[in-house]
Short mmCIF file of C-alpha atoms in Angstrom, two decimals:
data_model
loop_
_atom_site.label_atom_id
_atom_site.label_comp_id
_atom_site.label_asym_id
_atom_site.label_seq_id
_atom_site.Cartn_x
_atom_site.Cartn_y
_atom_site.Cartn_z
CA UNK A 1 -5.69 121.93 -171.69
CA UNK A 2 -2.13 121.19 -171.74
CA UNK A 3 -1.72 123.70 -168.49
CA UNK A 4 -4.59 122.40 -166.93
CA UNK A 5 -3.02 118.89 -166.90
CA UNK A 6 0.21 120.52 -165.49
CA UNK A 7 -1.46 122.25 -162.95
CA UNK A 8 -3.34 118.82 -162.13
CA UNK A 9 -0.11 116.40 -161.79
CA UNK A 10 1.53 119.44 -159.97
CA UNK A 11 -1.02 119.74 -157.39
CA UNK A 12 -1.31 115.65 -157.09
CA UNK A 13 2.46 115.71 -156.18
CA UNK A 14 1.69 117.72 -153.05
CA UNK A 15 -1.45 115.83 -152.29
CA UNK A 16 -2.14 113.33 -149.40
CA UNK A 17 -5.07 112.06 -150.21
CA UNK A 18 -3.65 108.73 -151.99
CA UNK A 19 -2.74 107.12 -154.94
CA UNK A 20 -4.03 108.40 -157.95
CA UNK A 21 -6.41 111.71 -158.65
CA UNK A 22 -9.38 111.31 -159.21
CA UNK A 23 -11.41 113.98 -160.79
CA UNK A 24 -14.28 114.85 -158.47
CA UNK A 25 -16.39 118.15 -158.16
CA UNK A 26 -14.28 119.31 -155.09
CA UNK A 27 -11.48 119.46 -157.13
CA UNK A 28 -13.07 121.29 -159.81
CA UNK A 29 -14.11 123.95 -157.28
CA UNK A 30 -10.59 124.31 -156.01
CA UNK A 31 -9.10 124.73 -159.40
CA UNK A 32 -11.78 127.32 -159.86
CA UNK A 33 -11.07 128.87 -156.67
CA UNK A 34 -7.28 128.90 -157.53
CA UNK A 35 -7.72 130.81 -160.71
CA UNK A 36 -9.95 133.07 -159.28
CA UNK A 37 -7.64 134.16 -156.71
CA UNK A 38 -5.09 134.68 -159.60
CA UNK A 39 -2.73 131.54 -158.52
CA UNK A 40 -3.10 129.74 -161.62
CA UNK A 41 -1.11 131.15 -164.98
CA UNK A 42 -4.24 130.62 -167.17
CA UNK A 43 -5.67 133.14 -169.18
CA UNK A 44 -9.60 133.11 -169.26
CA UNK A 45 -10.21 131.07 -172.38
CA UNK A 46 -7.51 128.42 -171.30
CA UNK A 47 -9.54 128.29 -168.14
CA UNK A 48 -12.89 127.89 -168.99
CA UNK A 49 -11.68 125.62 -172.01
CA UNK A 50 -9.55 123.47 -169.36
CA UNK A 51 -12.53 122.92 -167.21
CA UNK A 52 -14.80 122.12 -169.85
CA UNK A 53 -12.51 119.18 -170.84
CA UNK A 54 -12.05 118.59 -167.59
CA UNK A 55 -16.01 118.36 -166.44
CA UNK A 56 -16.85 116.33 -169.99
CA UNK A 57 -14.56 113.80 -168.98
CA UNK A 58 -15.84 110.88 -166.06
CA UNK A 59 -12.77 110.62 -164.29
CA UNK A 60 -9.31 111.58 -164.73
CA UNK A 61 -6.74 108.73 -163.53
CA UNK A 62 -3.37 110.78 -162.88
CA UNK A 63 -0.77 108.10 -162.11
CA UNK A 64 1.16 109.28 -158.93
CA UNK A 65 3.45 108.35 -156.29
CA UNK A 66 3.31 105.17 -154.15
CA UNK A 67 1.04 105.53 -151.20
CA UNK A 68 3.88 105.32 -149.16
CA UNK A 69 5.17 108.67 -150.37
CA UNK A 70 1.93 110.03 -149.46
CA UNK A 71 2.27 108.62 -145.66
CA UNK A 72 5.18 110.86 -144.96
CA UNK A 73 8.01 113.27 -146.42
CA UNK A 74 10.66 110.87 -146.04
CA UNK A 75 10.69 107.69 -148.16
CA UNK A 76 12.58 105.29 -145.52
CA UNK A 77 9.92 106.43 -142.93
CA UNK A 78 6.96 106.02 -145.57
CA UNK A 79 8.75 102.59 -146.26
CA UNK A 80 8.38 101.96 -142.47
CA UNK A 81 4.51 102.67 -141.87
CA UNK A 82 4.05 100.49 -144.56
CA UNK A 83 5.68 97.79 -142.78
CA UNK A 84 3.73 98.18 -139.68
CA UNK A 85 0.69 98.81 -141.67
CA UNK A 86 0.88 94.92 -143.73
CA UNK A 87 2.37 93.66 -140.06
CA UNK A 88 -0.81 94.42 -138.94
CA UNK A 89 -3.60 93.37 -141.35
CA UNK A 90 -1.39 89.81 -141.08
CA UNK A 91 -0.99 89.56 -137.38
CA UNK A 92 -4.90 90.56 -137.26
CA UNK A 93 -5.27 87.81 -140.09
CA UNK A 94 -3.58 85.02 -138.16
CA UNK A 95 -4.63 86.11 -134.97
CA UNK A 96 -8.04 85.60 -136.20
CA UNK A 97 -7.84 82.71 -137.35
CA UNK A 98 -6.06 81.25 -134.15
CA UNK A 99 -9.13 82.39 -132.28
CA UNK A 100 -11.52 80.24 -134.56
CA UNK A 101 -8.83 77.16 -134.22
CA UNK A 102 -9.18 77.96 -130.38
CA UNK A 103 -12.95 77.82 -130.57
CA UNK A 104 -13.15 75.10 -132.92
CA UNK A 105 -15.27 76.99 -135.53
CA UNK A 106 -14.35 75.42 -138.43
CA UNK A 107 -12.85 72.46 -138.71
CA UNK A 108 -8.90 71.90 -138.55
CA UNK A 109 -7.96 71.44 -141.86
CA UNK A 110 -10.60 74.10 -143.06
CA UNK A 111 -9.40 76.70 -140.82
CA UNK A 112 -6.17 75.73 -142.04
CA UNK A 113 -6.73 76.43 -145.54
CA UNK A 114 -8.42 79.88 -145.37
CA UNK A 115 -5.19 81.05 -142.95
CA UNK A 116 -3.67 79.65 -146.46
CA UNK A 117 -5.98 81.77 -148.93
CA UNK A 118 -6.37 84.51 -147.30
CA UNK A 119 -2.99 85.70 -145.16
CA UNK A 120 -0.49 86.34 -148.76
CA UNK A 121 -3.58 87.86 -150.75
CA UNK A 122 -3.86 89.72 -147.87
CA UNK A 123 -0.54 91.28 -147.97
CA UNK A 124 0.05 91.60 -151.78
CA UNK A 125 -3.01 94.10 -151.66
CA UNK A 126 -1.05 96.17 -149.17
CA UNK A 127 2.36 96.51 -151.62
CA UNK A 128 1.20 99.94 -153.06
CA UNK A 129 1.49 101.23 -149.66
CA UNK A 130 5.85 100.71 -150.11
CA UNK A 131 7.80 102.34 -152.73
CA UNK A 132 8.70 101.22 -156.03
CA UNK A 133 12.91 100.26 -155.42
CA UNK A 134 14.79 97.99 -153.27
CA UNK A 135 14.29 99.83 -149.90
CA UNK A 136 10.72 98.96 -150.55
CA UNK A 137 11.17 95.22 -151.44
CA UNK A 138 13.31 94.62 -148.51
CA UNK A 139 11.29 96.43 -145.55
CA UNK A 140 8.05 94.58 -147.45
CA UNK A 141 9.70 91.14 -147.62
CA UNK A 142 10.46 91.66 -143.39
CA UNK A 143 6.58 91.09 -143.19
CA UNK A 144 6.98 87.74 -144.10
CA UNK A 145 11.06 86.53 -143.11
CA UNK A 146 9.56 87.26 -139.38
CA UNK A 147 7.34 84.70 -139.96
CA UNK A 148 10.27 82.80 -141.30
CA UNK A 149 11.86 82.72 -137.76
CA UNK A 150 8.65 82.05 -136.11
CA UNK A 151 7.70 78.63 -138.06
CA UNK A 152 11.63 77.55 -136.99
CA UNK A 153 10.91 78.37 -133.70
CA UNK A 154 8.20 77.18 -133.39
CA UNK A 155 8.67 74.10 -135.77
CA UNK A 156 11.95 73.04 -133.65
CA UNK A 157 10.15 73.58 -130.22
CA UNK A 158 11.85 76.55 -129.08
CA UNK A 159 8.99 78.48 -128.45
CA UNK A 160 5.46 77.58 -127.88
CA UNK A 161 2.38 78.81 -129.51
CA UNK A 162 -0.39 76.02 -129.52
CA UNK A 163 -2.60 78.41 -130.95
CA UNK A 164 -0.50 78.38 -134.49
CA UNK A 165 0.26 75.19 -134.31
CA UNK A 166 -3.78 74.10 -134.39
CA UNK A 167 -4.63 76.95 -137.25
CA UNK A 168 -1.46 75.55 -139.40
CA UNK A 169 -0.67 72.15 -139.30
CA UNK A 170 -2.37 69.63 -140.38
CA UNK A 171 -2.50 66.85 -137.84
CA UNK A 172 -1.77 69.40 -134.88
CA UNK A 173 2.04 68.46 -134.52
CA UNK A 174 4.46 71.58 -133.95
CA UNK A 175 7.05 70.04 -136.33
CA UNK A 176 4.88 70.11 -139.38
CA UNK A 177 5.50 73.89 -139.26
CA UNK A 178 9.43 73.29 -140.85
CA UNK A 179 7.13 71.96 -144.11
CA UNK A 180 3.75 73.38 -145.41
CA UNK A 181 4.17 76.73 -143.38
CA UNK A 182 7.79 77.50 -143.84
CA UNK A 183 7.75 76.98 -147.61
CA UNK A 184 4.37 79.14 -147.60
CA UNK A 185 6.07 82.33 -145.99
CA UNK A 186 9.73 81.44 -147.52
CA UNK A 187 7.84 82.02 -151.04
CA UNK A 188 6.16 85.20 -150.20
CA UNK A 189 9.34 86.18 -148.80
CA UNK A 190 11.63 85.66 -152.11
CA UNK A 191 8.47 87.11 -154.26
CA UNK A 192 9.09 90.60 -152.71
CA UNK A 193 12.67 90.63 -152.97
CA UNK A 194 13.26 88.95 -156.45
CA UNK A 195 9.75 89.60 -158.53
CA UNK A 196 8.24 92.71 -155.87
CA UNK A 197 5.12 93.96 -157.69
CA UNK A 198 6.10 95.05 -161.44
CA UNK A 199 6.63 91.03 -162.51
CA UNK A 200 3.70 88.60 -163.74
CA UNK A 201 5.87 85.88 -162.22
CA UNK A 202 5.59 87.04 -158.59
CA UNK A 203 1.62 87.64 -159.12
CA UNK A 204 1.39 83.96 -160.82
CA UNK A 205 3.16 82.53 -157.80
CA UNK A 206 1.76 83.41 -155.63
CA UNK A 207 -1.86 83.35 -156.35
CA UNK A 208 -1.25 79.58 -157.56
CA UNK A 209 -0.06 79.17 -154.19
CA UNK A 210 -2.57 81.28 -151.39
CA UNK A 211 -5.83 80.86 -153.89
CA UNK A 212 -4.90 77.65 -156.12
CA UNK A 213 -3.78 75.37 -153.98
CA UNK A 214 -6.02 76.72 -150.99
CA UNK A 215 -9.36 76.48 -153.16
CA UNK A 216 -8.29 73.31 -154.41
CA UNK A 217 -7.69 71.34 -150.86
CA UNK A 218 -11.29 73.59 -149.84
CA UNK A 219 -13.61 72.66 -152.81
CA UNK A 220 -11.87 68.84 -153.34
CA UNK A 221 -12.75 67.93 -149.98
CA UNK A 222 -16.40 69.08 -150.44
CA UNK A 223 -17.33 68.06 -153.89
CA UNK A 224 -14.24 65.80 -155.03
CA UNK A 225 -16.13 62.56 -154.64
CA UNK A 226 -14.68 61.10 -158.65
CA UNK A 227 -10.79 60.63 -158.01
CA UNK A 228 -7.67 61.10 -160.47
CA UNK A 229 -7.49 57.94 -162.36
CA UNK A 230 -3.80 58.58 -161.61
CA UNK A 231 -3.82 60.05 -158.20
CA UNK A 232 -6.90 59.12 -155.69
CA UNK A 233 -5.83 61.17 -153.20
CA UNK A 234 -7.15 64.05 -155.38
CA UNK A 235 -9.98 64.86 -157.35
CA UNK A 236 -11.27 66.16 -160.60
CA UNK A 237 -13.12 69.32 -158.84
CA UNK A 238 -10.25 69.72 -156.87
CA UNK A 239 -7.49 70.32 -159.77
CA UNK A 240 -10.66 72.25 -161.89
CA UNK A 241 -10.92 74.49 -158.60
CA UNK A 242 -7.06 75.09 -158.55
CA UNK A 243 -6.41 76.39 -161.77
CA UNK A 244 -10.09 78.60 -162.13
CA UNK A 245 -8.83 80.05 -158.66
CA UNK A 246 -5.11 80.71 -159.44
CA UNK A 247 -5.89 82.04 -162.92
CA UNK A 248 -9.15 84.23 -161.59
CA UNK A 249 -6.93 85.53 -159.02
CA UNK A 250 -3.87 86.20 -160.97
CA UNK A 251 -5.63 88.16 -163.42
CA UNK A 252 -7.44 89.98 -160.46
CA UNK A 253 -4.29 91.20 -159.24
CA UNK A 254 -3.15 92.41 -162.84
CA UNK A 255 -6.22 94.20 -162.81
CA UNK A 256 -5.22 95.60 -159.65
CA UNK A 257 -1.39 96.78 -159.58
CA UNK A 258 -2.45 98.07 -163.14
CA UNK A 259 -4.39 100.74 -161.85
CA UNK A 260 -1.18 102.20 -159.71
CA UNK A 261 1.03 101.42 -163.17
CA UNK A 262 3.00 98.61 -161.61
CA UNK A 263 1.99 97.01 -164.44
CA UNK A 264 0.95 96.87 -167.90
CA UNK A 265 -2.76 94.77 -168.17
CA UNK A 266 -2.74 92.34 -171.18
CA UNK A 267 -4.42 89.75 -173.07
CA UNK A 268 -0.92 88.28 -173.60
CA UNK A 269 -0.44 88.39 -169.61
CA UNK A 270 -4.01 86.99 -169.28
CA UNK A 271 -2.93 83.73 -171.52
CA UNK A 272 0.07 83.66 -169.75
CA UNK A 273 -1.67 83.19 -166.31
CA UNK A 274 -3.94 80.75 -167.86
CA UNK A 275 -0.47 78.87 -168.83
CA UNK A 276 1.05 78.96 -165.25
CA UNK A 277 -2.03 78.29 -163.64
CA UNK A 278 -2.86 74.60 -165.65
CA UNK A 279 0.62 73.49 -165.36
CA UNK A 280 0.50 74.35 -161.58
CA UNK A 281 -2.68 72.61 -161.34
CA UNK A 282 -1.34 69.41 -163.32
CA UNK A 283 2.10 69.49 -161.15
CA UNK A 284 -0.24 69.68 -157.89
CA UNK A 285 -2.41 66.42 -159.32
CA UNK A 286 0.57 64.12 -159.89
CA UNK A 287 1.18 61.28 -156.99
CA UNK A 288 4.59 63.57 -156.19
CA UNK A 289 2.28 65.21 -153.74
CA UNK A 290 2.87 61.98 -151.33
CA UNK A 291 6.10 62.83 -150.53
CA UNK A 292 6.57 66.73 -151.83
CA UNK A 293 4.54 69.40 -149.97
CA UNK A 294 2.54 71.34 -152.14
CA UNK A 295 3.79 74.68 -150.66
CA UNK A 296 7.23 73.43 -151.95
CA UNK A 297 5.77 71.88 -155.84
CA UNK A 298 3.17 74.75 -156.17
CA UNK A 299 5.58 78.13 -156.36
CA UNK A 300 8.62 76.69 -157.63
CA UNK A 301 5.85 75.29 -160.94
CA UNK A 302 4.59 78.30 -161.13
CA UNK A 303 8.12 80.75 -160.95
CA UNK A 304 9.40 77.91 -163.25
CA UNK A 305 6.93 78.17 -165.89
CA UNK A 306 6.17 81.73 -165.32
CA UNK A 307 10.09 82.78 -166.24
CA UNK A 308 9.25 80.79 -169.14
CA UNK A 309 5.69 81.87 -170.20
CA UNK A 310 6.38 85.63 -169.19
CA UNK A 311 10.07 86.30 -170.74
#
């Protein structure tokens, strides 16, 4: 069994069919086929006995490379088609959502919040395609610092784009981009290169931030008709709707980079998410909100409780 399992990680580490192995009745006929063809070092009874096991079990999870190693032979170049991989699923994000703003499908402030929910989820579920170290942090974390330069640009005036102006601001003026928008992408940005994919905190932020605070503006404007005793610019629904969303998708995303071993699933991790994602939610409800954007309040709650919830 113990050869089997060799022969199994062995062959995964030449594979390029993805991420992890799963055990499926192709590659049971190719193991077969190998030892038949005498390219296996099994005797007979370790073969039959390693298929058995193999066959009674309903999948075999292998953990392997990133995906990025599976894109090419060299890591920097893997690193780089990961790049323009997440470049792409966000520019085709955005530049959806600039067509609806165009069109007027939804209304401003909607369209505004589901470029919000859905453009850093969006990315995080593309960070198995980069490698595990720095070089993968960094070329990841470019997806986002280009957008960094764009709000300025466009925020200052320097360069036009009416279309992104309309899907991300709130009242339709260019300059609201140095707020909401720059904090938005400047926190996605530090995620990757401080927190990157093996840390609770960067998960916590920034699912308080893209499905928190997005659900929360979404669902309060809707249904929020009883106000904050404290705060009647927001409601009850809303702040219930920003922590069940932050905390849902937190642990969604545990669930998630667990399965490629970035991290280790927990009911300790799942109470500390539940932690981050109240506090963020009470921090978002308080009448700071009036003067502090909640793309600013929102991450730096959540990184500041999470380096004390997860430590």
């Amino acid at each position: 069994m113990a050869q089997a399992i060799n022969f199994v990680v062995v062959f995964n580490s030449y594979s390029s069919s993805g991420l992890l192995l799963r055990r499926s009745r192709a590659s049971l006929r190719l193991l077969t086929r190998l030892y038949h063809d005498r390219r296996l070092p099994f005797d007979s009874s370790d073969a039959v006995n390693s298929l058995g096991a193999l066959k009674s079990r309903r999948s075999c999870w292998i953990p392997t490379r990133s995906a990025a190693m599976e894109l090419a032979g060299d890591p920097l170049l893997s690193d780089i088609y990961a790049a323009a991989i997440s470049g792409g699923v966000a520019f085709g994000i955005l530049q959806l959502f600039k067509e609806t703003a165009r069109r007027r499908i939804f209304d401003q402030k909607l369209n505004r919040k589901l470029v919000h929910v859905s453009i850093g989820l969006a990315f995080m579920l593309c960070w198995p395609l980069f490698s595990s170290g720095p070089q993968g942090a960094v070329l990841a974390a470019l997806i986002p610092g280009v957008n960094i330069i764009h709000m300025l640009l466009v925020g200052l005036g320097w360069w036009k784009d009416e279309a992104v102006v309309k899907s991300m601001s709130r009242h339709g003026d260019y300059r609201e981009l140095l707020k909401g928008p720059l904090y938005y992408v400047s926190t996605i940005t530090l995620v990757c290169m401080v927190y990157w994919r093996t840390s609770p905190i960067g998960i916590a932020a920034i699912c308080n931030l893209c499905a928190g605070d997005g659900f929360a503006d979404i669902i309060g404007r809707r249904f929020g008709h009883q106000k904050l005793p404290y705060n009647r610019s927001k409601s009850i629904v809303g702040s219930i709707a920003m922590a069940s969303a932050g905390f849902l998708a937190s642990v969604g995303y545990m669930l998630y980079f667990s399965r490629y071993g970035f991290i280790q699933e927990s009911w300790d991790l799942v109470f500390g998410f539940l932690v981050v994602s109240l506090v963020s939610a009470v921090v978002e409800s308080l009448p700071i909100s009036t003067f502090l954007d909640d793309n600013l309040t929102v991450p730096l709650t959540s990184l500041l409780t999470g380096i004390l919830v997860f430590r």
